[in-house]
Tab-separated table of C-alpha atoms and ligand atoms in Angstrom:
chain	number	residue	atom	x	y	z
A	1	UNK	CA	27.059	-7.183	5.896
A	2	UNK	CA	26.876	-4.224	8.197
A	3	UNK	CA	23.720	-4.172	10.321
A	4	UNK	CA	20.891	-3.897	7.890
A	5	UNK	CA	18.991	-1.820	10.356
A	6	UNK	CA	21.337	1.116	9.679
A	7	UNK	CA	20.333	1.141	5.955
A	8	UNK	CA	17.765	3.480	4.380
A	9	UNK	CA	14.484	1.745	3.473
A	10	UNK	CA	15.231	1.210	-0.210
A	11	UNK	CA	18.510	-0.165	0.517
A	12	UNK	CA	16.951	-2.569	3.045
A	13	UNK	CA	14.563	-3.627	0.164
A	14	UNK	CA	17.392	-4.334	-2.281
A	15	UNK	CA	20.330	-5.652	-0.047
A	16	UNK	CA	18.527	-7.455	2.810
A	17	UNK	CA	16.780	-10.518	1.857
A	18	UNK	CA	17.368	-12.283	5.154
A	19	UNK	CA	18.918	-15.472	3.664
A	20	UNK	CA	22.284	-17.180	3.725
A	21	UNK	CA	23.192	-18.863	0.479
A	22	UNK	CA	26.424	-20.729	0.402
A	23	UNK	CA	26.903	-19.947	-3.447
A	24	UNK	CA	26.382	-16.328	-3.084
A	25	UNK	CA	23.190	-16.200	-5.046
A	26	UNK	CA	22.177	-12.591	-5.556
A	27	UNK	CA	18.452	-13.576	-5.271
A	28	UNK	CA	16.831	-15.747	-2.677
A	29	UNK	CA	16.480	-19.391	-4.154
A	30	UNK	CA	13.218	-21.161	-4.196
A	31	UNK	CA	13.399	-24.034	-1.721
A	32	UNK	CA	10.563	-25.908	-3.496
A	33	UNK	CA	10.400	-28.813	-0.987
A	34	UNK	CA	7.825	-30.105	1.511
A	35	UNK	CA	10.469	-31.694	3.806
A	36	UNK	CA	14.039	-31.545	4.792
A	37	UNK	CA	16.475	-34.387	5.479
A	38	UNK	CA	18.070	-34.715	8.984
A	39	UNK	CA	21.608	-35.801	9.503
A	40	UNK	CA	20.638	-38.480	11.983
A	41	UNK	CA	17.812	-39.631	14.177
A	42	UNK	CA	19.198	-37.593	17.038
A	43	UNK	CA	19.492	-34.492	14.755
A	44	UNK	CA	15.750	-34.865	13.793
A	45	UNK	CA	14.786	-35.174	17.397
A	46	UNK	CA	16.834	-32.030	18.343
A	47	UNK	CA	15.269	-29.942	15.603
A	48	UNK	CA	11.765	-31.052	16.838
A	49	UNK	CA	12.743	-30.325	20.434
A	50	UNK	CA	13.970	-26.847	19.430
A	51	UNK	CA	17.410	-27.531	20.838
A	52	UNK	CA	18.996	-27.309	17.303
A	53	UNK	CA	17.939	-24.831	14.635
A	54	UNK	CA	17.046	-26.435	11.341
A	55	UNK	CA	14.302	-26.865	8.882
A	56	UNK	CA	11.954	-29.707	9.338
A	57	UNK	CA	8.777	-29.370	7.193
A	58	UNK	CA	7.755	-26.499	5.033
A	59	UNK	CA	4.404	-25.860	6.957
A	60	UNK	CA	6.664	-25.272	10.025
A	61	UNK	CA	9.284	-23.321	8.166
A	62	UNK	CA	11.045	-22.903	4.856
A	63	UNK	CA	14.250	-20.912	3.905
A	64	UNK	CA	12.564	-18.941	1.026
A	65	UNK	CA	9.624	-18.021	3.284
A	66	UNK	CA	11.953	-17.286	6.147
A	67	UNK	CA	13.858	-14.810	4.080
A	68	UNK	CA	10.844	-12.812	3.279
A	69	UNK	CA	9.606	-13.035	6.988
A	70	UNK	CA	13.084	-11.524	8.249
A	71	UNK	CA	12.924	-8.850	5.617
A	72	UNK	CA	9.366	-7.720	6.523
A	73	UNK	CA	10.235	-7.820	10.307
A	74	UNK	CA	13.061	-5.487	9.586
A	75	UNK	CA	10.835	-3.173	7.660
A	76	UNK	CA	8.245	-3.061	10.107
A	77	UNK	CA	10.688	-2.771	13.176
A	78	UNK	CA	9.365	-5.938	14.722
A	79	UNK	CA	10.970	-8.899	16.452
A	80	UNK	CA	10.037	-11.320	13.591
A	81	UNK	CA	7.085	-12.158	11.274
A	82	UNK	CA	5.006	-15.000	10.207
A	83	UNK	CA	4.138	-15.259	6.478
A	84	UNK	CA	0.646	-16.737	5.754
A	85	UNK	CA	-1.415	-17.754	2.799
A	86	UNK	CA	-3.555	-14.790	2.578
A	87	UNK	CA	-4.327	-11.384	4.311
A	88	UNK	CA	-7.437	-13.116	5.739
A	89	UNK	CA	-5.278	-15.922	7.023
A	90	UNK	CA	-3.193	-13.240	8.744
A	91	UNK	CA	-6.522	-11.789	10.329
A	92	UNK	CA	-7.831	-15.014	11.488
A	93	UNK	CA	-4.484	-16.266	12.735
A	94	UNK	CA	-4.246	-13.164	14.968
A	95	UNK	CA	-7.811	-13.636	16.404
A	96	UNK	CA	-7.213	-17.316	16.940
A	97	UNK	CA	-3.744	-17.007	18.591
A	98	UNK	CA	-4.488	-13.902	20.781
A	99	UNK	CA	-8.119	-14.404	21.830
A	100	UNK	CA	-9.975	-17.050	23.680
A	101	UNK	CA	-13.633	-17.790	24.385
A	102	UNK	CA	-14.986	-15.114	26.850
A	103	UNK	CA	-12.550	-12.526	25.647
A	104	UNK	CA	-13.759	-9.239	24.101
A	105	UNK	CA	-12.190	-7.169	21.124
A	106	UNK	CA	-12.917	-3.696	20.035
A	107	UNK	CA	-12.437	-2.958	16.408
A	108	UNK	CA	-12.625	-0.089	14.052
A	109	UNK	CA	-16.152	-0.244	12.385
A	110	UNK	CA	-14.526	0.482	9.021
A	111	UNK	CA	-12.339	-2.401	8.253
A	112	UNK	CA	-11.938	-4.811	5.394
A	113	UNK	CA	-15.429	-6.484	5.200
A	114	UNK	CA	-14.406	-10.153	5.864
A	115	UNK	CA	-12.250	-9.172	8.837
A	116	UNK	CA	-15.388	-8.225	10.562
A	117	UNK	CA	-17.517	-11.027	9.094
A	118	UNK	CA	-15.178	-13.687	10.259
A	119	UNK	CA	-15.314	-12.327	13.821
A	120	UNK	CA	-19.115	-11.695	14.063
A	121	UNK	CA	-20.127	-15.003	12.224
A	122	UNK	CA	-17.400	-17.389	13.198
A	123	UNK	CA	-15.364	-16.532	16.187
A	124	UNK	CA	-18.567	-15.475	18.021
A	125	UNK	CA	-19.476	-19.156	17.899
A	126	UNK	CA	-16.580	-19.889	20.096
A	127	UNK	CA	-17.496	-17.199	22.655
A	128	UNK	CA	-15.475	-14.357	21.455
A	129	UNK	CA	-17.151	-10.917	21.910
A	130	UNK	CA	-16.624	-7.920	19.722
A	131	UNK	CA	-17.482	-4.291	19.501
A	132	UNK	CA	-17.226	-2.144	16.375
A	133	UNK	CA	-16.821	1.690	16.804
A	134	UNK	CA	-15.860	4.686	14.821
A	135	UNK	CA	-12.205	4.595	15.924
A	136	UNK	CA	-11.463	7.883	14.190
A	137	UNK	CA	-12.499	9.349	17.519
A	138	UNK	CA	-10.699	7.335	20.128
A	139	UNK	CA	-13.221	8.235	22.899
A	140	UNK	CA	-15.551	5.790	21.059
A	141	UNK	CA	-13.142	2.991	22.019
A	142	UNK	CA	-12.678	4.074	25.568
A	143	UNK	CA	-16.596	3.923	25.943
A	144	UNK	CA	-16.674	0.165	24.788
A	145	UNK	CA	-14.055	-1.095	27.328
A	146	UNK	CA	-15.187	-4.092	29.351
A	147	UNK	CA	-13.244	-5.954	31.993
A	148	UNK	CA	-12.580	-8.827	29.448
A	149	UNK	CA	-11.245	-6.526	26.615
A	150	UNK	CA	-8.092	-8.087	25.576
A	151	UNK	CA	-7.634	-6.595	21.992
A	152	UNK	CA	-8.003	-3.389	20.096
A	153	UNK	CA	-7.961	-3.966	16.326
A	154	UNK	CA	-7.703	-1.034	14.052
A	155	UNK	CA	-7.243	-0.383	10.345
A	156	UNK	CA	-5.696	3.017	9.433
A	157	UNK	CA	-6.358	4.378	6.784
A	158	UNK	CA	-9.586	2.323	6.874
A	159	UNK	CA	-10.843	0.314	3.910
A	160	UNK	CA	-12.558	1.920	2.167
A	161	UNK	CA	-13.606	5.089	4.149
A	162	UNK	CA	-10.036	6.416	4.403
A	163	UNK	CA	-10.674	7.287	8.157
A	164	UNK	CA	-7.490	7.605	10.225
A	165	UNK	CA	-7.165	6.287	13.662
A	166	UNK	CA	-4.574	7.715	16.071
A	167	UNK	CA	-2.298	4.699	16.562
A	168	UNK	CA	-0.340	6.021	19.499
A	169	UNK	CA	-3.543	7.010	21.331
A	170	UNK	CA	-4.898	3.388	20.778
A	171	UNK	CA	-1.672	1.825	22.127
A	172	UNK	CA	-1.864	3.905	25.253
A	173	UNK	CA	-5.466	2.804	25.827
A	174	UNK	CA	-4.769	-0.829	25.152
A	175	UNK	CA	-1.877	-1.033	27.295
A	176	UNK	CA	-3.587	0.798	30.205
A	177	UNK	CA	-5.990	-1.929	30.288
A	178	UNK	CA	-3.471	-4.809	29.719
A	179	UNK	CA	-4.713	-5.447	26.163
A	180	UNK	CA	-2.820	-5.521	22.851
A	181	UNK	CA	-3.092	-3.338	19.986
A	182	UNK	CA	-3.387	-4.900	16.557
A	183	UNK	CA	-2.911	-2.652	13.323
A	184	UNK	CA	-3.846	-3.792	9.912
A	185	UNK	CA	-1.347	-1.726	7.928
A	186	UNK	CA	-2.278	-2.950	4.430
A	187	UNK	CA	-3.255	0.502	3.192
A	188	UNK	CA	0.066	2.181	3.957
A	189	UNK	CA	2.723	-0.662	3.697
A	190	UNK	CA	5.715	-0.387	5.926
A	191	UNK	CA	7.023	2.318	3.504
A	192	UNK	CA	4.470	4.836	4.776
A	193	UNK	CA	3.695	3.873	8.249
A	194	UNK	CA	5.390	1.865	11.106
A	195	UNK	CA	2.786	1.066	13.795
A	196	UNK	CA	5.186	-0.774	16.050
A	197	UNK	CA	7.023	2.601	16.388
A	198	UNK	CA	3.811	4.053	17.721
A	199	UNK	CA	3.155	1.245	20.212
A	200	UNK	CA	1.295	-1.324	18.271
A	201	UNK	CA	2.064	-4.967	19.456
A	202	UNK	CA	1.068	-6.702	16.273
A	203	UNK	CA	1.000	-5.493	12.690
A	204	UNK	CA	-0.477	-7.219	9.748
A	205	UNK	CA	-0.668	-6.938	6.032
A	206	UNK	CA	-2.533	-8.399	3.016
A	207	UNK	CA	0.698	-9.009	1.147
A	208	UNK	CA	-1.433	-9.311	-1.860
A	209	UNK	CA	-1.561	-5.479	-1.999
A	210	UNK	CA	1.490	-2.967	-1.887
A	211	UNK	CA	4.193	-5.417	-0.534
A	212	UNK	CA	3.861	-7.732	-3.510
A	213	UNK	CA	2.423	-5.030	-5.834
A	214	UNK	CA	1.976	-6.933	-8.956
A	215	UNK	CA	-1.488	-8.565	-8.730
A	216	UNK	CA	-0.043	-11.929	-9.131
A	217	UNK	CA	-0.251	-13.736	-5.782
A	218	UNK	CA	-2.448	-13.661	-2.595
A	219	UNK	CA	-0.483	-13.713	0.745
A	220	UNK	CA	-0.430	-12.193	4.185
A	221	UNK	CA	1.944	-11.583	7.016
A	222	UNK	CA	1.894	-10.914	10.683
A	223	UNK	CA	4.788	-8.991	12.543
A	224	UNK	CA	5.243	-9.309	16.245
A	225	UNK	CA	6.796	-6.606	18.174
A	226	UNK	CA	8.043	-8.985	20.913
A	227	UNK	CA	9.033	-12.716	20.752
A	228	UNK	CA	6.439	-13.770	23.229
A	229	UNK	CA	3.700	-12.677	20.741
A	230	UNK	CA	5.517	-13.934	17.636
A	231	UNK	CA	5.736	-17.394	19.086
A	232	UNK	CA	2.059	-17.606	19.720
A	233	UNK	CA	1.339	-16.363	16.204
A	234	UNK	CA	3.887	-18.849	14.642
A	235	UNK	CA	2.514	-21.851	16.697
A	236	UNK	CA	-0.976	-20.919	15.622
A	237	UNK	CA	0.045	-20.714	11.928
A	238	UNK	CA	1.800	-24.041	12.090
A	239	UNK	CA	-1.173	-25.694	13.658
A	240	UNK	CA	-3.851	-24.205	11.469
A	241	UNK	CA	-1.707	-24.797	8.351
A	242	UNK	CA	-2.056	-21.579	6.670
A	243	UNK	CA	1.508	-21.246	5.756
A	244	UNK	CA	2.942	-19.459	2.751
A	245	UNK	CA	4.222	-21.461	-0.084
A	246	UNK	CA	7.915	-21.042	-1.051
A	247	UNK	CA	7.106	-20.097	-4.642
A	248	UNK	CA	4.557	-17.493	-3.487
A	249	UNK	CA	7.334	-16.090	-1.026
A	250	UNK	CA	9.808	-15.931	-3.950
A	251	UNK	CA	7.387	-13.900	-5.902
A	252	UNK	CA	6.644	-11.489	-3.011
A	253	UNK	CA	10.444	-11.052	-2.496
A	254	UNK	CA	10.765	-9.903	-5.975
A	255	UNK	CA	7.872	-7.568	-5.932
A	256	UNK	CA	8.963	-6.058	-2.473
A	257	UNK	CA	12.296	-4.890	-3.941
A	258	UNK	CA	10.396	-1.889	-5.648
A	259	UNK	CA	8.044	-1.107	-2.977
A	260	UNK	CA	9.571	2.307	-2.268
A	261	UNK	CA	9.616	3.496	-5.922
A	262	UNK	CA	6.237	1.926	-6.714
A	263	UNK	CA	4.580	3.897	-3.912
A	264	UNK	CA	6.379	7.054	-4.683
A	265	UNK	CA	5.148	6.971	-8.247
A	266	UNK	CA	1.584	5.849	-7.340
A	267	UNK	CA	1.432	8.494	-4.648
A	268	UNK	CA	2.553	11.244	-7.181
A	269	UNK	CA	-0.235	10.062	-9.363
A	270	UNK	CA	-2.722	9.782	-6.548
A	271	UNK	CA	-2.197	13.348	-5.637
A	272	UNK	CA	-2.920	14.563	-9.154
A	273	UNK	CA	-6.060	12.337	-9.608
A	274	UNK	CA	-7.449	13.378	-6.316
A	275	UNK	CA	-7.044	17.126	-7.295
A	276	UNK	CA	-8.695	16.403	-10.731
A	277	UNK	CA	-11.633	14.593	-8.981
A	278	UNK	CA	-12.078	17.290	-6.307
A	279	UNK	CA	-12.517	19.982	-9.072
A	280	UNK	CA	-14.759	17.848	-11.201
A	281	UNK	CA	-18.429	19.138	-11.339
A	282	UNK	CA	-19.763	15.671	-11.345
A	283	UNK	CA	-17.998	14.559	-8.072
A	284	UNK	CA	-20.005	15.117	-4.900
A	285	UNK	CA	-17.411	14.357	-2.271
A	286	UNK	CA	-13.834	12.981	-2.181
A	287	UNK	CA	-11.674	11.501	0.748
A	288	UNK	CA	-8.006	11.398	0.085
A	289	UNK	CA	-5.421	12.077	3.045
A	290	UNK	CA	-3.280	14.107	0.684
A	291	UNK	CA	-6.094	16.773	0.043
A	292	UNK	CA	-6.228	20.011	2.016
A	293	UNK	CA	-9.839	19.279	2.383
A	294	UNK	CA	-9.183	16.098	4.227
A	295	UNK	CA	-10.702	16.378	7.712
A	296	UNK	CA	-7.817	14.442	9.576
A	297	UNK	CA	-4.795	16.153	7.978
A	298	UNK	CA	-3.007	16.643	11.206
A	299	UNK	CA	-3.219	13.072	12.126
A	300	UNK	CA	-1.950	12.071	8.578
A	301	UNK	CA	0.990	14.208	9.117
A	302	UNK	CA	1.568	12.927	12.714
A	303	UNK	CA	1.704	9.232	11.766
A	304	UNK	CA	2.015	8.642	8.018
A	305	UNK	CA	5.011	9.398	5.781
A	306	UNK	CA	2.762	10.103	2.842
A	307	UNK	CA	-0.958	10.256	1.942
A	308	UNK	CA	-0.711	6.981	0.065
A	309	UNK	CA	-2.496	5.842	-3.218
A	310	UNK	CA	-6.200	5.057	-2.141
A	311	UNK	CA	-8.973	7.557	-2.908
A	312	UNK	CA	-12.723	7.172	-1.980
A	313	UNK	CA	-15.323	9.395	-3.500
A	314	UNK	CA	-19.009	9.764	-4.439
A	315	UNK	CA	-20.361	10.702	-7.888
A	316	UNK	CA	-23.257	13.139	-8.059
A	317	UNK	CA	-26.339	10.973	-8.719
A	318	UNK	CA	-25.184	8.341	-6.237
A	319	UNK	CA	-24.890	4.625	-6.969
A	320	UNK	CA	-26.333	4.707	-10.525
A	321	UNK	CA	-23.861	7.362	-11.514
A	322	UNK	CA	-21.016	5.543	-9.764
A	323	UNK	CA	-22.033	2.349	-11.772
A	324	UNK	CA	-21.805	4.282	-15.006
A	325	UNK	CA	-18.362	5.624	-14.211
A	326	UNK	CA	-17.220	2.093	-13.339
A	327	UNK	CA	-18.690	0.615	-16.573
A	328	UNK	CA	-17.161	3.099	-18.672
A	329	UNK	CA	-13.534	3.153	-17.746
A	330	UNK	CA	-11.431	1.866	-20.354
A	331	UNK	CA	-7.824	1.677	-19.136
A	332	UNK	CA	-8.424	1.432	-15.364
A	333	UNK	CA	-9.522	-2.024	-14.255
A	334	UNK	CA	-12.915	-2.608	-12.749
A	335	UNK	CA	-11.645	-5.201	-10.053
A	336	UNK	CA	-11.228	-5.428	-6.345
A	337	UNK	CA	-7.875	-5.568	-4.707
A	338	UNK	CA	-5.489	-2.544	-4.443
A	339	UNK	CA	-1.849	-1.261	-3.836
A	340	UNK	CA	-0.711	-2.834	-7.191
A	341	UNK	CA	1.024	-1.165	-10.254
A	342	UNK	CA	-2.261	-1.132	-12.068
A	343	UNK	CA	-5.196	1.393	-11.418
A	344	UNK	CA	-8.277	-0.244	-10.011
A	345	UNK	CA	-11.735	0.951	-9.479
A	346	UNK	CA	-14.340	-1.007	-7.338
A	347	UNK	CA	-17.665	-0.425	-5.460
A	348	UNK	CA	-17.339	-1.652	-1.755
A	349	UNK	CA	-21.049	-1.893	-0.942
A	350	UNK	CA	-21.714	-4.487	-3.691
A	351	UNK	CA	-18.223	-5.965	-3.836
A	352	UNK	CA	-15.553	-5.938	-1.039
A	353	UNK	CA	-17.894	-5.004	1.848
A	354	UNK	CA	-20.968	-6.677	0.496
A	355	UNK	CA	-21.115	-9.410	3.044
A	356	UNK	CA	-21.318	-6.958	5.975
A	357	UNK	CA	-24.897	-6.205	7.070
A	358	UNK	CA	-26.255	-2.838	5.724
A	359	UNK	CA	-26.291	-1.687	9.301
A	360	UNK	CA	-22.609	-2.473	9.783
A	361	UNK	CA	-21.890	-0.628	6.474
A	362	UNK	CA	-23.839	2.283	7.661
A	363	UNK	CA	-22.206	2.344	11.086
A	364	UNK	CA	-18.753	2.248	9.232
A	365	UNK	CA	-19.691	5.193	6.940
A	366	UNK	CA	-19.620	3.001	3.882
A	367	UNK	CA	-22.367	4.689	1.688
A	368	UNK	CA	-24.004	2.964	-1.281
A	369	UNK	CA	-22.416	5.555	-3.525
A	370	UNK	CA	-18.783	5.139	-2.368
A	371	UNK	CA	-16.469	4.380	-5.173
A	372	UNK	CA	-12.976	3.190	-4.333
A	373	UNK	CA	-10.056	4.002	-6.514
A	374	UNK	CA	-6.438	2.544	-6.140
A	375	UNK	CA	-3.992	4.455	-8.122
A	376	UNK	CA	-1.372	2.658	-10.057
A	377	UNK	CA	1.963	3.765	-11.598
A	378	UNK	CA	0.648	4.446	-15.104
A	379	UNK	CA	1.160	7.654	-16.821
A	380	UNK	CA	-1.029	10.049	-14.764
A	381	UNK	CA	-2.481	11.810	-17.793
A	382	UNK	CA	-3.777	8.481	-19.124
A	383	UNK	CA	-5.402	7.754	-15.628
A	384	UNK	CA	-7.027	11.314	-15.549
A	385	UNK	CA	-8.166	11.076	-19.230
A	386	UNK	CA	-9.814	7.713	-18.578
A	387	UNK	CA	-11.780	9.179	-15.701
A	388	UNK	CA	-12.600	12.299	-17.552
A	389	UNK	CA	-14.106	10.420	-20.639
A	390	UNK	CA	-16.025	7.993	-18.145
A	391	UNK	CA	-17.428	10.956	-16.146
A	392	UNK	CA	-18.568	12.474	-19.450
A	393	UNK	CA	-20.751	9.425	-20.007
A	394	UNK	CA	-22.691	10.302	-16.852
B	401	LCS	N1	-6.812	-6.323	5.353
B	401	LCS	C1	-7.157	-5.388	4.399
B	401	LCS	C2	-6.993	-3.980	4.893
B	401	LCS	C3	-7.542	-5.741	3.147
B	401	LCS	O1	-7.800	-4.708	2.296
B	401	LCS	C4	-7.685	-6.986	2.675
B	401	LCS	C5	-8.079	-7.401	1.457
B	401	LCS	C6	-7.382	-8.008	3.688
B	401	LCS	C7	-7.033	-7.711	5.016
B	401	LCS	C8	-7.442	-9.426	3.312
B	401	LCS	O2	-6.353	-9.807	2.445
B	401	LCS	P1	-6.420	-11.042	1.467
B	401	LCS	O3	-6.892	-12.222	2.154
B	401	LCS	O4	-7.461	-10.455	0.392
B	401	LCS	O5	-4.983	-11.080	0.816
B	401	LCS	N2	-8.694	-6.396	0.608
B	401	LCS	C9	-9.258	-6.440	-0.442
B	401	LCS	C10	-9.865	-5.351	-1.176
B	401	LCS	O6	-10.084	-4.236	-0.480
B	401	LCS	N3	-10.233	-5.810	-2.360
B	401	LCS	O7	-9.984	-7.104	-2.579
B	401	LCS	C11	-9.322	-7.604	-1.414
């Protein structure tokens, strides 16, 4: 194969699976094994010593999982990646590998709820300090810098507020104090945003979302820009034991092939759905990066290749009205998760972000009435029709 880095994104999805199969299999085989035979005792010792390349044991590495890891590293322009059992395993592995007791992390206040909960309730027990700020204004990050600040952790767009954080500006701030920048790129996928190109040191994804795209597995991945960080992440994953299973990796590789066309279609739908909601008399407010009314339009254009498929809005009448809407959709599914082929609707304050304290939700801009909508690839007329009939019930 020519250098896959020269291919366009969709060709990379289809023709680069990062595996070498001696039979020429067009798809990546599932190496459903926990362990691998050594040629000799010396060979086994060399594999463990790292003087010979070879698979040892599936928690440490597996050819199916490695194929996915290589492909995602290619798509995110990183050195290599580590696939893990869930998006939260990705977040926890990043904290565990790159922070120590006494270190300080500054994070976007608007992040996926458990990313904050695991830091404030668990990593704090080991002496890791954290501050949560509205990172849509990077000046707020600068104000929180301490001599022991080692990591800036951002989500952009943020779950579920859709606030955008300037990735390049954060990279500059982090590097000026010798810290690293970690970007949770779940809401964009590598198709719409490549944080490493803007200076991020680590990118992570809940693979459960756009990368897999079919709501049939849970997984995560962490991409390191440099070998030195990648090695730390891999060592931590191996020691914590949060590896991805080969069968899970196979399904992700299969789902990933259509990432480009799935996001294109869902995004076209999202633009139409957002316009419909914006003009509907029962909608109080809406935040979607593709609308002219979106406050951070310039930043969207600067760092994203498209506005994405996620919409947040409030219904007039607040939470009670929002609940009526959610309870009356017929085709759209009332469920958490996002980034799949099916349209989902959910209520962050009582669902995905319910374990955050009310104060933390308020600081993050997650109002009680916020409804989150993940647009799928169905016929857009059916999505809008479903919303219209549900809104009529309010
Ligand atoms: N990061 C972001 C931005 C997420 O949205 C999620 C999950 C995670 C990390 C964790 O990934 P997981 O362990 O679930 O694979 N977000 C969810 C959501 O908004 N609804 O359900 C899960």
